[in-house]
Coordinates of C-alpha atoms and ligand atoms in Angstrom, one line a residue:
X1 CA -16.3 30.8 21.9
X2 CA -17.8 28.0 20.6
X3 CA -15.8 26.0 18.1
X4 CA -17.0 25.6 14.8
X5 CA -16.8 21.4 13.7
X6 CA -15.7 21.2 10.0
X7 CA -18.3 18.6 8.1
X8 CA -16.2 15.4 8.2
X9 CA -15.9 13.7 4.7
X10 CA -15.5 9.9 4.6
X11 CA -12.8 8.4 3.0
X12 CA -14.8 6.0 0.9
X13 CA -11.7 3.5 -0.3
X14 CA -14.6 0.9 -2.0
X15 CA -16.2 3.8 -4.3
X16 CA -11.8 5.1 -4.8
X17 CA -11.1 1.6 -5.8
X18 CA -13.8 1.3 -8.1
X19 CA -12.7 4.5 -10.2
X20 CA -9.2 3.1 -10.5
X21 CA -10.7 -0.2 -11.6
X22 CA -12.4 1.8 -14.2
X23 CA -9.0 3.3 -15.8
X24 CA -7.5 0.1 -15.9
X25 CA -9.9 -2.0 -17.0
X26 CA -9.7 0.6 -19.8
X27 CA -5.6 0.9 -20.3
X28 CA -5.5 -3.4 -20.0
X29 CA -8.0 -3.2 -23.3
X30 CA -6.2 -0.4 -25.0
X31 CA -2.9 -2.9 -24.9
X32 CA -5.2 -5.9 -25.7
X33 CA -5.9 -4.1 -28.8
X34 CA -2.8 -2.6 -29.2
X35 CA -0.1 -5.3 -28.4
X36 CA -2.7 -8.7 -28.2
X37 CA -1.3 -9.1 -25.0
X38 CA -2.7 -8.2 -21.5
X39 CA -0.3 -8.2 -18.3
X40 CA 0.4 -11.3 -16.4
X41 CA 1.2 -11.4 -12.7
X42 CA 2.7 -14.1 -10.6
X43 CA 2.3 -14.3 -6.7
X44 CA 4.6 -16.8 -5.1
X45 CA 3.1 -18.3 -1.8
X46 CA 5.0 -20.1 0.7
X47 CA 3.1 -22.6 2.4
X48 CA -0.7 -22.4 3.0
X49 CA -1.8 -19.7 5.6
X50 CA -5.5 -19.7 5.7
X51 CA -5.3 -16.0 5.9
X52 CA -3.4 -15.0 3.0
X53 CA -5.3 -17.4 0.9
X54 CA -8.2 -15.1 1.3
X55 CA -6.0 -12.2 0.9
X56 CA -4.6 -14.0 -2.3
X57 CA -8.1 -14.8 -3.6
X58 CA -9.1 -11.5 -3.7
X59 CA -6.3 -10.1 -5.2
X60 CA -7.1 -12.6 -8.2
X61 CA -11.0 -11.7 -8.2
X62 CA -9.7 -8.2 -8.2
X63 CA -7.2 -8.9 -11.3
X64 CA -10.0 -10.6 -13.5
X65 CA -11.9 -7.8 -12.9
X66 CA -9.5 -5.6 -14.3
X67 CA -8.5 -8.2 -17.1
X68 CA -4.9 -8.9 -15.8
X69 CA -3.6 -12.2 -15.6
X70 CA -2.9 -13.8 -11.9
X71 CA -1.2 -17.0 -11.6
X72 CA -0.4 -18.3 -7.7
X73 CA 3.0 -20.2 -7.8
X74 CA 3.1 -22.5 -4.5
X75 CA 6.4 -23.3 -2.7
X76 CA 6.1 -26.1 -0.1
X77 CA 6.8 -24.3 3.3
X78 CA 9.8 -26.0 3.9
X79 CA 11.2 -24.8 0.4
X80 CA 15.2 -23.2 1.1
X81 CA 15.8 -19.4 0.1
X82 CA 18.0 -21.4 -2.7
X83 CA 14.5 -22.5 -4.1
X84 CA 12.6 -19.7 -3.3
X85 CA 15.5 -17.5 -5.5
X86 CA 15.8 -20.2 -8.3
X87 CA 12.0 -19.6 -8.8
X88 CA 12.1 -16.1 -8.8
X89 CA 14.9 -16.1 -11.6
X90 CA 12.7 -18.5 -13.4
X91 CA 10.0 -15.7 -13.7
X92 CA 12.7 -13.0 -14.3
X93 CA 13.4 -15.1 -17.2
X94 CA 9.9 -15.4 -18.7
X95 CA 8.7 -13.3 -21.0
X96 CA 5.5 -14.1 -20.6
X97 CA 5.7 -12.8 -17.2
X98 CA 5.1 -9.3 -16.0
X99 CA 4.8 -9.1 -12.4
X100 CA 6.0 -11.0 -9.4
X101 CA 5.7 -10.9 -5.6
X102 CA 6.4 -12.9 -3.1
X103 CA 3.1 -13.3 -0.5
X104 CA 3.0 -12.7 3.0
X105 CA 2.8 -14.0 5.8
X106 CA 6.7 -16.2 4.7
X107 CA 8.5 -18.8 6.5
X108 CA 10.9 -17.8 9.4
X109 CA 14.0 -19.1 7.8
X110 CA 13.3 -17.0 4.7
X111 CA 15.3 -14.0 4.2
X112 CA 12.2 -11.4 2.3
X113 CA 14.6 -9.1 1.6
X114 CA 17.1 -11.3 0.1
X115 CA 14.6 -12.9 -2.0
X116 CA 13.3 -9.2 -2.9
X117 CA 16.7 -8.2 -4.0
X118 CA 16.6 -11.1 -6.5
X119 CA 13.5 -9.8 -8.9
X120 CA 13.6 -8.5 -12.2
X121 CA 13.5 -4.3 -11.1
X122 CA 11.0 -4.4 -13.7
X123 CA 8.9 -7.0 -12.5
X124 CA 9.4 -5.9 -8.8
X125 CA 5.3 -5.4 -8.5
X126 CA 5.1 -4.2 -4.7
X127 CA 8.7 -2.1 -5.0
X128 CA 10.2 -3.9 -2.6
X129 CA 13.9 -4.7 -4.3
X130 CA 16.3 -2.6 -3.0
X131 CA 16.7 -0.8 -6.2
X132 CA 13.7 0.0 -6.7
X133 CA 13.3 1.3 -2.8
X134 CA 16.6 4.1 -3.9
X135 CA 15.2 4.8 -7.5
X136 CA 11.9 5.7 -4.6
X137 CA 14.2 8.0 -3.0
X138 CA 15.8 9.9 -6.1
X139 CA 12.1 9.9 -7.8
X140 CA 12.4 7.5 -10.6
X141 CA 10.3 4.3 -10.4
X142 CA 6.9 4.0 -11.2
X143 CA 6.4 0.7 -9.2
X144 CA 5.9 2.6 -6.0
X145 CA 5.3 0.0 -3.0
X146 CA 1.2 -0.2 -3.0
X147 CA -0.1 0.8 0.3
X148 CA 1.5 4.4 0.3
X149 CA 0.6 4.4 -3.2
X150 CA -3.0 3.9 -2.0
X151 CA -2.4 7.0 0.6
X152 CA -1.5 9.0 -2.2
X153 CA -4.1 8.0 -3.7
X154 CA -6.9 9.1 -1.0
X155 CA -4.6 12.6 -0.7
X156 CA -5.1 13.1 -3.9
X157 CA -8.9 12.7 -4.0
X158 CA -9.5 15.1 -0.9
X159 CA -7.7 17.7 -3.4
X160 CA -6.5 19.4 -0.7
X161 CA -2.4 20.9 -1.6
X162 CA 0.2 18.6 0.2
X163 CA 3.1 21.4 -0.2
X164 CA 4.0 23.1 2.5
X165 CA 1.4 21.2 4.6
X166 CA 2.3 19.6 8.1
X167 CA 2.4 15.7 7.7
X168 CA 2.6 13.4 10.3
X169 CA 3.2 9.4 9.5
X170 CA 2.6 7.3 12.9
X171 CA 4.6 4.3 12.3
X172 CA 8.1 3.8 10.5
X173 CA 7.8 0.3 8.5
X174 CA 9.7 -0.3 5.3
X175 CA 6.6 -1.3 3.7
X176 CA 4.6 1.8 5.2
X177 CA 5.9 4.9 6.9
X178 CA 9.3 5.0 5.6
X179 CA 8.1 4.8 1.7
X180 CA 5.4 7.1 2.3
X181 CA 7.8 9.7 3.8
X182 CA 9.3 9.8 0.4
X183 CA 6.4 10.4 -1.5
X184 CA 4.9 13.2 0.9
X185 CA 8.5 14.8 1.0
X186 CA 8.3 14.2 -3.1
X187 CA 4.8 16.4 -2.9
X188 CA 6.8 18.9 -0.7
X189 CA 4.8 18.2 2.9
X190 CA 7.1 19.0 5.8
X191 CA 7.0 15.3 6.9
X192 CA 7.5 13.9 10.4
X193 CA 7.7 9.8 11.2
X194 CA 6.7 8.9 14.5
X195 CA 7.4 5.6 15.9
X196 CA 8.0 3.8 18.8
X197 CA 10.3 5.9 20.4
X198 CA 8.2 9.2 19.7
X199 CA 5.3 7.5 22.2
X200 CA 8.0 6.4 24.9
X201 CA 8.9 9.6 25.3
X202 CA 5.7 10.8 25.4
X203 CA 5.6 13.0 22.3
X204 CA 2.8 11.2 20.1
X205 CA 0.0 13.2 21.4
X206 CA 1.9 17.0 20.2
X207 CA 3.3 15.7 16.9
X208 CA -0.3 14.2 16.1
X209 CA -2.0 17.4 17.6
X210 CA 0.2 19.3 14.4
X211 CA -0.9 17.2 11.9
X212 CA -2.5 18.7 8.6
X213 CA -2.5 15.2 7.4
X214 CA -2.1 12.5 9.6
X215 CA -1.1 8.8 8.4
X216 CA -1.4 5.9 11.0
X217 CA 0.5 2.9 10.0
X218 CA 1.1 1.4 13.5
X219 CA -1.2 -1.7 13.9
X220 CA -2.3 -0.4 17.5
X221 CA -5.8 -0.8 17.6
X222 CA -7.3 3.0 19.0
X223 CA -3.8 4.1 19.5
X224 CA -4.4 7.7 18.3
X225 CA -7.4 9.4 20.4
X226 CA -9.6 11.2 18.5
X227 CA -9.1 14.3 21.0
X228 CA -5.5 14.4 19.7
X229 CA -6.5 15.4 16.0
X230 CA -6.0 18.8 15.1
X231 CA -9.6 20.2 13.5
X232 CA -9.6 20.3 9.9
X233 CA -7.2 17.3 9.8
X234 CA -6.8 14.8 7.3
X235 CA -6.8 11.1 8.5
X236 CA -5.7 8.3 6.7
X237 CA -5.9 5.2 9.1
X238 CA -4.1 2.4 7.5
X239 CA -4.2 0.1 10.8
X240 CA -6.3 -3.2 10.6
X241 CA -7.2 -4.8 13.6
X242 CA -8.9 -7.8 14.7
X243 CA -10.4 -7.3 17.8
X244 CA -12.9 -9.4 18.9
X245 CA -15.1 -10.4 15.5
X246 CA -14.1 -6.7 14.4
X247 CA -11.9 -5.0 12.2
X248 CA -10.6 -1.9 13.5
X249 CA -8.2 0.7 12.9
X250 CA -5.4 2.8 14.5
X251 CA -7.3 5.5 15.0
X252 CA -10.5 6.3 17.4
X253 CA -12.8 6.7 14.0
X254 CA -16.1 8.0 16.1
X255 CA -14.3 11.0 18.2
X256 CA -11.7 11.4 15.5
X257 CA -14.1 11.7 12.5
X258 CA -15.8 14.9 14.7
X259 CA -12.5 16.7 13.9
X260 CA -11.2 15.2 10.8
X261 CA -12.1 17.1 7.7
X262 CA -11.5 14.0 5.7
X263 CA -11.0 10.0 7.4
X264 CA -11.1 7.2 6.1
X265 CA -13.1 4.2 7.3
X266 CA -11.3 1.1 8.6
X267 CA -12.5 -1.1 7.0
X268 CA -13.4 0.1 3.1
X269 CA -10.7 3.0 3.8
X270 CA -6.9 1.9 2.6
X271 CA -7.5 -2.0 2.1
X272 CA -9.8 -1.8 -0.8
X273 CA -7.3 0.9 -2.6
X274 CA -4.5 -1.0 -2.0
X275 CA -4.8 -4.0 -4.3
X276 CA -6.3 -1.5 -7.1
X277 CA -2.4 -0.4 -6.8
X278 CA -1.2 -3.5 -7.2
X279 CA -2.8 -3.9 -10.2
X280 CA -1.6 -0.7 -11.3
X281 CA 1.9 -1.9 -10.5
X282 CA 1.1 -4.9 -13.1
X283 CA 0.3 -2.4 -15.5
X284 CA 3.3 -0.4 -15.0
X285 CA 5.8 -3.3 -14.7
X286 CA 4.4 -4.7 -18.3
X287 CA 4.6 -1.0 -20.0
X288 CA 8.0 -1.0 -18.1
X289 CA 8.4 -4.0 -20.2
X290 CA 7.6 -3.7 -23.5
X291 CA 7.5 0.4 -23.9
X292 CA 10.9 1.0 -21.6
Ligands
NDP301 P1 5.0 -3.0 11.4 O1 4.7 -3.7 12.6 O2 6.0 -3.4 10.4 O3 5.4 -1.4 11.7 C1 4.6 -0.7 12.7 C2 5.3 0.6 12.9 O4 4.5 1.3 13.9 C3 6.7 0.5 13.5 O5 7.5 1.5 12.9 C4 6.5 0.7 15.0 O6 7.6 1.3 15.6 C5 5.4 1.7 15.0 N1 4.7 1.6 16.3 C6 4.2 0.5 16.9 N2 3.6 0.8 18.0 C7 3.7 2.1 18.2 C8 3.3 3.1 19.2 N3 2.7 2.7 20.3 N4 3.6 4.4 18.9 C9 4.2 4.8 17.8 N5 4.6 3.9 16.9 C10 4.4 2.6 17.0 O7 3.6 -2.8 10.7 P2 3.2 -2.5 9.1 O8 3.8 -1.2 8.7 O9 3.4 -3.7 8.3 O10 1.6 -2.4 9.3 C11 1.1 -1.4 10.1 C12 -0.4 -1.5 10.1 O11 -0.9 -1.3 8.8 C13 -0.9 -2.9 10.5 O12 -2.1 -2.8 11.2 C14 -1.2 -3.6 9.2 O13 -2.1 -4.7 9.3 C15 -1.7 -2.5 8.4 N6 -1.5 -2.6 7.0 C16 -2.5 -2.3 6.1 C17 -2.4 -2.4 4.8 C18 -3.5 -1.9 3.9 O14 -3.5 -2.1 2.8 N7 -4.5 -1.3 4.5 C19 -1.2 -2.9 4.2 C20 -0.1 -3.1 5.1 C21 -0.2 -3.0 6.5 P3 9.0 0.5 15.9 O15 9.4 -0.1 14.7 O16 9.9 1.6 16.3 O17 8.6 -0.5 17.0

């Protein structure tokens, strides 16, 4: 019998993004009004990586958009976690500060989760203190960390019910899979993690093949084969790659997106949705702030 291809619906993370922009450009008004005050956001940046100065860039572009204040705080690279902390408790202490992070790519002798540990929980804009990552776990933060917020997020739009539905998150990352696994168990998915192990033993290719919704966090460009995705599917390819003068995915998008019911694109999938959620985050963290 011949098998009937469901219509495959792109992901489009650049039309996603500009919705959300939408709703808070609107809420950061409403407390301009409101309070005279708009949220302010401070991203500490080790160093000068030519790289994350882009990245950095557009998060700012991104936050005037929305009307959110973005200061970069620079740390020489050779800065000590003793600085690095001491700054960090400066911004904890400032009122007129909202939000922090701390930027990636950081120094080697930097311990990230150390310094994490020392934000504000309320200012703690990528959920990444370790108090924040349990409150996650029981289901009572709002600063969720903002690229499985961004998932969610692309979920969400497909409309399609998460309970009860098959998940399967390729990589197991405390800034990807493992959050994310929370939030699809939250929205009552029976949720697998696959990881390195699951492809040594040779497993990847059945626990993909079961996938109602299928999350690829691995950074492996064309590690998932588009013959491997159940019909129907829905693909969320959160991979970037450079290969060559191109940015790919994790997933094989041309075969995959003949089975998928939804994909995303790599890029304009994830990426683009991702910062939106950071400035969410902002919003959240000053509401956190001055509402409780
Ligand atoms: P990490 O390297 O921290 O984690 C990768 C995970 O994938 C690990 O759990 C690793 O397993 C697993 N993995 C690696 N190779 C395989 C394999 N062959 N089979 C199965 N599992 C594998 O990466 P991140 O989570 O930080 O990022 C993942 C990707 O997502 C990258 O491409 C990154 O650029 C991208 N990214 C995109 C963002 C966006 O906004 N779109 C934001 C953040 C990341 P193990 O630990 O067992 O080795």
């Amino acid at each position: 019998m011949e098998r009937v291809m469901p219509a495959p619906h792109i992901l489009d993370g650049r039309s996603l993004a500009q919705d959300l922009l939408e709703q808070i450009q609107e809420e950061v008004s409403r407390l301009r009004e409101q309070q005279g005050r708009v949220p302010r956001m401070v991203n500490i940046m080790m160093g000068e990586a030519p790289g994350a100065c882009a990245y950095a860039r557009s998060q700012k572009r991104v936050a005037q958009q929305a009307g959110i204040q973005y200061d970069l705080l620079m740390l020489p690279r050779e800065a000590g976690q003793e600085e690095l902390e001491a700054c960090i408790r400066r911004l904890n202490d400032d009122p007129s500060v909202n939000g922090v992070m701390i930027h990636k790519p950081f120094p080697e002798h930097i311990d990230y989760q150390g310094a994490a540990n020392c934000l504000d929980v309320r200012k703690d804009l990528e959920g990444i203190n370790v108090a924040n990552i349990g409150k996650m776990l029981l289901g009572e933060t709002r600063l969720i960390p903002c690229t499985p917020a961004a998932v969610m997020e692309h979920l969400k739009f497909t409309g399609q019910p998460l309970r009860g539905k098959e998940a399967v998150i390729v990589g197991a990352s405390h800034i990807v899979g493992k959050p994310l696994s929370l939030l699809l168990l939250k929205e009552m998915a029976t949720v697998t993690v696959c990881h390195i192990a699951t492809s040594e033993a040779g497993h990847l290719p059945d626990h993909v093949g079961r996938a109602d919704i299928l999350i690829v966090a691995a950074g492996r460009p064309g590690l998932i084969k588009g013959e491997w995705v159940r019909d129907g599917a829905v693909v969320i390819d959160v991979g970037i790659n450079k290969v060559g003068e191109n940015i790919v995915g994790d997933v094989e998008f041309e075969t995959a997106k003949e089975r998928a019911s939804f994909i995303t694109p790599v890029p304009g999938g994830v990426g683009p949705v991702t910062v939106m959620m950071l400035m969410r985050n902002g919003l959240e963290a000053f509401k956190l702030q001055t509402q409780g």
